[in-house]
Amino acid sequence: MLTRRHFIQTSVAMFSAPVAMTALPRSGAAQSQWSAWDARVTPAGYDPATTNPWGLHSRFLPVRVEANSGLRPGDIHVDAVARYLYHIEESGTAMRYGVAIARGNLYEPGTYDIRRKARWPKWTPTADMIRRDPGLYSEFADGVPGGPANPLGSRALYLFVGNRDTYLRIHGTPYPRSIGGRASSGCVRMVMPHINDLYEEVSTGATAYLYPAESYLTAAS
C-alpha cells in the first residue's frame, strides 16, 4: 500500500529544482466543436510557463524538473500535500503541474491504471455523489454533455484498478481557482490548458500513483 512516508523518503531524489523548459475518437456534432472549445478555454498567446489569467500561485504553473532515473517514463505521480502532479519523461525529467484534490475523506490514494482517455468528455455523477447530495446532483443523473462548462472540462484520464472503473479521473475543470485546494468529489483537477498539454503526452496503460494527503509531511521534508 502506498504511504505518504514512502513517497517522501524518495521524493527529494525524485524531483529537484526546476530546469529549463526546452484519444479516444468520438463522432457527432460535439466533436466538430472540439477545436472551438479548445480555443475558448486557452488564453491568447498561451505560454504554459507564464500564462496565468486564473490568478494561480506561480508554483502551480507547469515546469520541467529533474526526476529520479528509477521512475518509469510515462507514469504519473500526484503529491497530494504539495498539490503537484508529475508526469515522468524519457529524458530523466518530469513535467510538474498544479492540481486540486478531493475534499475531506473523498480523496482516494492508491495505484491506478490509466485505461481510457477522452476529449471533452460527458460527465455523470456517481450514485454515491447523488446519495450524498441529491439536491446538487440528482438533476444531472442522466449525464452532462461535454463542453466548456462540463465539470470534467476539456480532457479526462480515467483511472482503473484492473478492469474496474473507479470513477476517479484526472481532468480539467471550469473552476481553475480551485487549483491548490481540496475541492472535488474524488478526482484530481487541473487547469484546462494544462491538462490539454498533459493529455497529448500520456498513453493508456500508464500508471497513476496518488499519494496520501497527510498534512504532517510536506514535499519539501
Short mmCIF file of C-alpha atoms in Angstrom, two decimals:
data_model
loop_
_atom_site.label_atom_id
_atom_site.label_comp_id
_atom_site.label_asym_id
_atom_site.label_seq_id
_atom_site.Cartn_x
_atom_site.Cartn_y
_atom_site.Cartn_z
CA MET A 1 0.00 0.00 0.00
CA LEU A 2 1.26 3.43 -0.87
CA THR A 3 2.07 5.71 2.01
CA ARG A 4 2.95 9.36 2.11
CA ARG A 5 6.09 8.49 4.07
CA HIS A 6 7.23 6.07 1.35
CA PHE A 7 6.85 8.83 -1.21
CA ILE A 8 8.68 11.45 0.86
CA GLN A 9 11.60 9.14 1.56
CA THR A 10 12.35 9.16 -2.16
CA SER A 11 10.84 12.44 -3.35
CA VAL A 12 13.87 14.62 -2.61
CA ALA A 13 15.81 12.44 -5.03
CA MET A 14 12.90 12.16 -7.45
CA PHE A 15 12.30 15.81 -8.11
CA SER A 16 14.84 18.58 -7.72
CA ALA A 17 14.92 22.22 -8.73
CA PRO A 18 13.27 23.26 -12.00
CA VAL A 19 15.34 23.01 -15.15
CA ALA A 20 14.93 24.99 -18.33
CA MET A 21 11.79 24.31 -20.38
CA THR A 22 13.15 23.33 -23.61
CA ALA A 23 -7.70 9.60 -27.60
CA LEU A 24 -10.45 8.20 -27.97
CA PRO A 25 -12.37 9.13 -31.17
CA ARG A 26 -15.93 10.37 -30.84
CA SER A 27 -18.44 11.06 -33.59
CA GLY A 28 -21.31 13.50 -33.89
CA ALA A 29 -21.88 17.22 -33.70
CA ALA A 30 -19.98 17.67 -30.44
CA GLN A 31 -16.71 16.52 -31.98
CA SER A 32 -16.96 19.25 -34.61
CA GLN A 33 -16.87 21.80 -31.77
CA TRP A 34 -13.78 20.48 -30.02
CA SER A 35 -11.34 22.86 -31.68
CA ALA A 36 -13.58 25.85 -31.00
CA TRP A 37 -13.93 24.80 -27.35
CA ASP A 38 -10.16 24.34 -27.04
CA ALA A 39 -9.65 27.87 -28.35
CA ARG A 40 -12.29 29.20 -25.97
CA VAL A 41 -10.54 27.85 -22.86
CA THR A 42 -6.97 28.61 -24.00
CA PRO A 43 -5.81 32.20 -23.37
CA ALA A 44 -4.45 34.15 -26.33
CA GLY A 45 -0.69 33.80 -26.63
CA TYR A 46 -0.75 30.89 -24.21
CA ASP A 47 2.66 30.02 -22.73
CA PRO A 48 2.35 27.27 -20.10
CA ALA A 49 5.27 28.61 -18.08
CA THR A 50 3.95 32.17 -17.76
CA THR A 51 0.29 32.48 -18.78
CA ASN A 52 -1.82 32.91 -15.67
CA PRO A 53 -5.13 34.74 -16.10
CA TRP A 54 -6.56 32.42 -13.43
CA GLY A 55 -4.55 34.03 -10.63
CA LEU A 56 -2.80 30.80 -9.61
CA HIS A 57 0.15 30.87 -7.27
CA SER A 58 3.20 30.82 -9.57
CA ARG A 59 4.32 27.46 -8.20
CA PHE A 60 1.30 25.82 -9.81
CA LEU A 61 2.33 26.78 -13.34
CA PRO A 62 3.82 23.95 -15.41
CA VAL A 63 7.56 23.50 -15.06
CA ARG A 64 10.04 20.82 -16.06
CA VAL A 65 12.01 19.33 -13.15
CA GLU A 66 14.63 16.62 -12.81
CA ALA A 67 13.35 13.14 -11.95
CA ASN A 68 14.90 10.09 -10.36
CA SER A 69 16.08 7.71 -13.07
CA GLY A 70 14.32 4.86 -11.25
CA LEU A 71 10.87 6.17 -12.16
CA ARG A 72 9.14 4.69 -15.21
CA PRO A 73 8.68 7.16 -18.07
CA GLY A 74 5.05 7.79 -18.86
CA ASP A 75 3.75 7.31 -15.34
CA ILE A 76 2.04 9.97 -13.24
CA HIS A 77 2.72 10.75 -9.57
CA VAL A 78 0.37 13.01 -7.58
CA ASP A 79 1.83 14.66 -4.47
CA ALA A 80 -1.41 15.39 -2.64
CA VAL A 81 0.22 17.53 0.05
CA ALA A 82 2.05 19.93 -2.25
CA ARG A 83 -0.78 19.66 -4.83
CA TYR A 84 1.57 18.68 -7.65
CA LEU A 85 1.19 16.20 -10.48
CA TYR A 86 4.38 14.88 -12.06
CA HIS A 87 4.47 13.22 -15.48
CA ILE A 88 7.72 11.29 -15.89
CA GLU A 89 9.56 11.81 -19.18
CA GLU A 90 12.07 9.67 -21.09
CA SER A 91 14.79 12.28 -20.66
CA GLY A 92 15.12 11.85 -16.89
CA THR A 93 12.87 14.82 -16.27
CA ALA A 94 9.25 15.29 -15.28
CA MET A 95 6.65 17.90 -16.09
CA ARG A 96 5.13 19.26 -12.90
CA TYR A 97 1.63 20.77 -12.79
CA GLY A 98 -0.51 22.25 -10.03
CA VAL A 99 -3.67 20.35 -9.14
CA ALA A 100 -6.63 20.34 -6.79
CA ILE A 101 -7.59 17.15 -4.98
CA ALA A 102 -10.77 15.86 -3.39
CA ARG A 103 -12.20 17.46 -0.31
CA GLY A 104 -12.37 15.72 3.05
CA ASN A 105 -12.20 11.94 3.03
CA LEU A 106 -13.23 11.68 -0.64
CA TYR A 107 -9.61 11.66 -1.81
CA GLU A 108 -8.53 8.05 -2.51
CA PRO A 109 -4.77 7.43 -2.57
CA GLY A 110 -3.63 4.35 -4.40
CA THR A 111 -2.13 2.92 -7.57
CA TYR A 112 -4.28 3.11 -10.69
CA ASP A 113 -4.10 2.16 -14.36
CA ILE A 114 -4.99 4.78 -16.95
CA ARG A 115 -7.25 2.70 -19.16
CA ARG A 116 -9.04 5.41 -21.09
CA LYS A 117 -8.57 8.99 -22.31
CA ALA A 118 -11.26 11.33 -23.57
CA ARG A 119 -11.52 14.80 -25.08
CA TRP A 120 -14.42 16.94 -23.92
CA PRO A 121 -15.99 14.01 -22.07
CA LYS A 122 -19.52 13.60 -20.85
CA TRP A 123 -19.88 13.79 -17.06
CA THR A 124 -22.29 11.73 -14.98
CA PRO A 125 -22.34 11.98 -11.17
CA THR A 126 -21.86 8.67 -9.40
CA ALA A 127 -24.58 7.05 -7.33
CA ASP A 128 -22.59 7.94 -4.20
CA MET A 129 -22.50 11.61 -5.19
CA ILE A 130 -26.26 11.66 -5.76
CA ARG A 131 -26.86 9.90 -2.45
CA ARG A 132 -24.61 12.33 -0.54
CA ASP A 133 -26.09 15.47 -2.07
CA PRO A 134 -29.27 14.78 -4.05
CA GLY A 135 -30.18 18.46 -4.21
CA LEU A 136 -26.99 19.21 -6.08
CA TYR A 137 -26.57 16.15 -8.28
CA SER A 138 -29.94 14.45 -8.93
CA GLU A 139 -30.86 16.64 -11.87
CA PHE A 140 -27.67 15.51 -13.63
CA ALA A 141 -28.25 11.77 -13.13
CA ASP A 142 -28.53 11.23 -16.90
CA GLY A 143 -25.23 12.98 -17.52
CA VAL A 144 -23.98 16.32 -18.80
CA PRO A 145 -22.68 16.56 -22.39
CA GLY A 146 -19.11 17.66 -22.98
CA GLY A 147 -18.39 21.37 -23.23
CA PRO A 148 -16.56 24.26 -21.53
CA ALA A 149 -18.94 24.25 -18.53
CA ASN A 150 -18.82 20.48 -18.02
CA PRO A 151 -17.29 19.52 -14.63
CA LEU A 152 -14.70 17.27 -16.34
CA GLY A 153 -13.50 20.12 -18.52
CA SER A 154 -11.61 19.60 -21.74
CA ARG A 155 -9.81 16.30 -21.11
CA ALA A 156 -10.04 13.34 -18.76
CA LEU A 157 -7.80 10.41 -17.87
CA TYR A 158 -9.84 7.51 -16.46
CA LEU A 159 -8.39 5.60 -13.50
CA PHE A 160 -8.98 1.87 -13.17
CA VAL A 161 -7.98 -0.92 -10.80
CA GLY A 162 -7.69 -3.95 -13.03
CA ASN A 163 -10.81 -3.92 -15.18
CA ARG A 164 -12.81 -1.92 -12.65
CA ASP A 165 -13.53 1.72 -13.37
CA THR A 166 -13.01 3.56 -10.07
CA TYR A 167 -14.89 6.64 -11.33
CA LEU A 168 -11.81 8.62 -10.36
CA ARG A 169 -10.42 10.91 -13.04
CA ILE A 170 -7.56 13.29 -13.67
CA HIS A 171 -9.41 16.00 -15.53
CA GLY A 172 -9.79 19.64 -16.47
CA THR A 173 -12.02 21.99 -14.55
CA PRO A 174 -14.11 25.08 -15.30
CA TYR A 175 -13.13 26.25 -11.79
CA PRO A 176 -9.41 26.99 -12.14
CA ARG A 177 -9.25 28.96 -8.89
CA SER A 178 -9.72 25.67 -7.06
CA ILE A 179 -6.18 24.61 -8.03
CA GLY A 180 -4.04 24.17 -4.95
CA GLY A 181 -7.02 23.32 -2.77
CA ARG A 182 -9.34 20.47 -1.87
CA ALA A 183 -12.45 20.85 -3.93
CA SER A 184 -13.57 17.80 -5.91
CA SER A 185 -15.67 14.73 -5.08
CA GLY A 186 -12.74 12.36 -5.57
CA CYS A 187 -10.90 13.38 -8.72
CA VAL A 188 -7.69 15.28 -9.42
CA ARG A 189 -8.36 18.61 -11.15
CA MET A 190 -6.13 20.62 -13.50
CA VAL A 191 -6.42 23.89 -15.39
CA MET A 192 -7.78 23.05 -18.82
CA PRO A 193 -4.85 24.24 -20.97
CA HIS A 194 -2.52 22.34 -18.64
CA ILE A 195 -4.35 19.04 -18.95
CA ASN A 196 -4.66 19.60 -22.70
CA ASP A 197 -0.86 19.58 -22.84
CA LEU A 198 -0.58 16.59 -20.48
CA TYR A 199 -3.21 14.62 -22.37
CA GLU A 200 -1.10 14.58 -25.52
CA GLU A 201 1.82 13.03 -23.64
CA VAL A 202 0.01 10.35 -21.61
CA SER A 203 -0.62 6.91 -23.06
CA THR A 204 -3.25 4.43 -21.96
CA GLY A 205 -1.58 1.72 -19.92
CA ALA A 206 0.41 4.20 -17.85
CA THR A 207 0.21 4.03 -14.07
CA ALA A 208 -1.00 6.86 -11.84
CA TYR A 209 0.23 6.94 -8.25
CA LEU A 210 -1.94 9.06 -5.95
CA TYR A 211 -0.13 9.56 -2.66
CA PRO A 212 -1.86 10.24 0.67
CA ALA A 213 -2.62 13.76 1.80
CA GLU A 214 -1.45 13.69 5.42
CA SER A 215 -0.81 17.24 6.49
CA TYR A 216 2.10 16.43 8.81
CA LEU A 217 4.51 15.83 5.95
CA THR A 218 5.31 18.05 3.01
CA ALA A 219 7.02 17.55 -0.30
CA ALA A 220 9.97 19.56 0.96
CA SER A 221 10.59 17.33 4.00
#
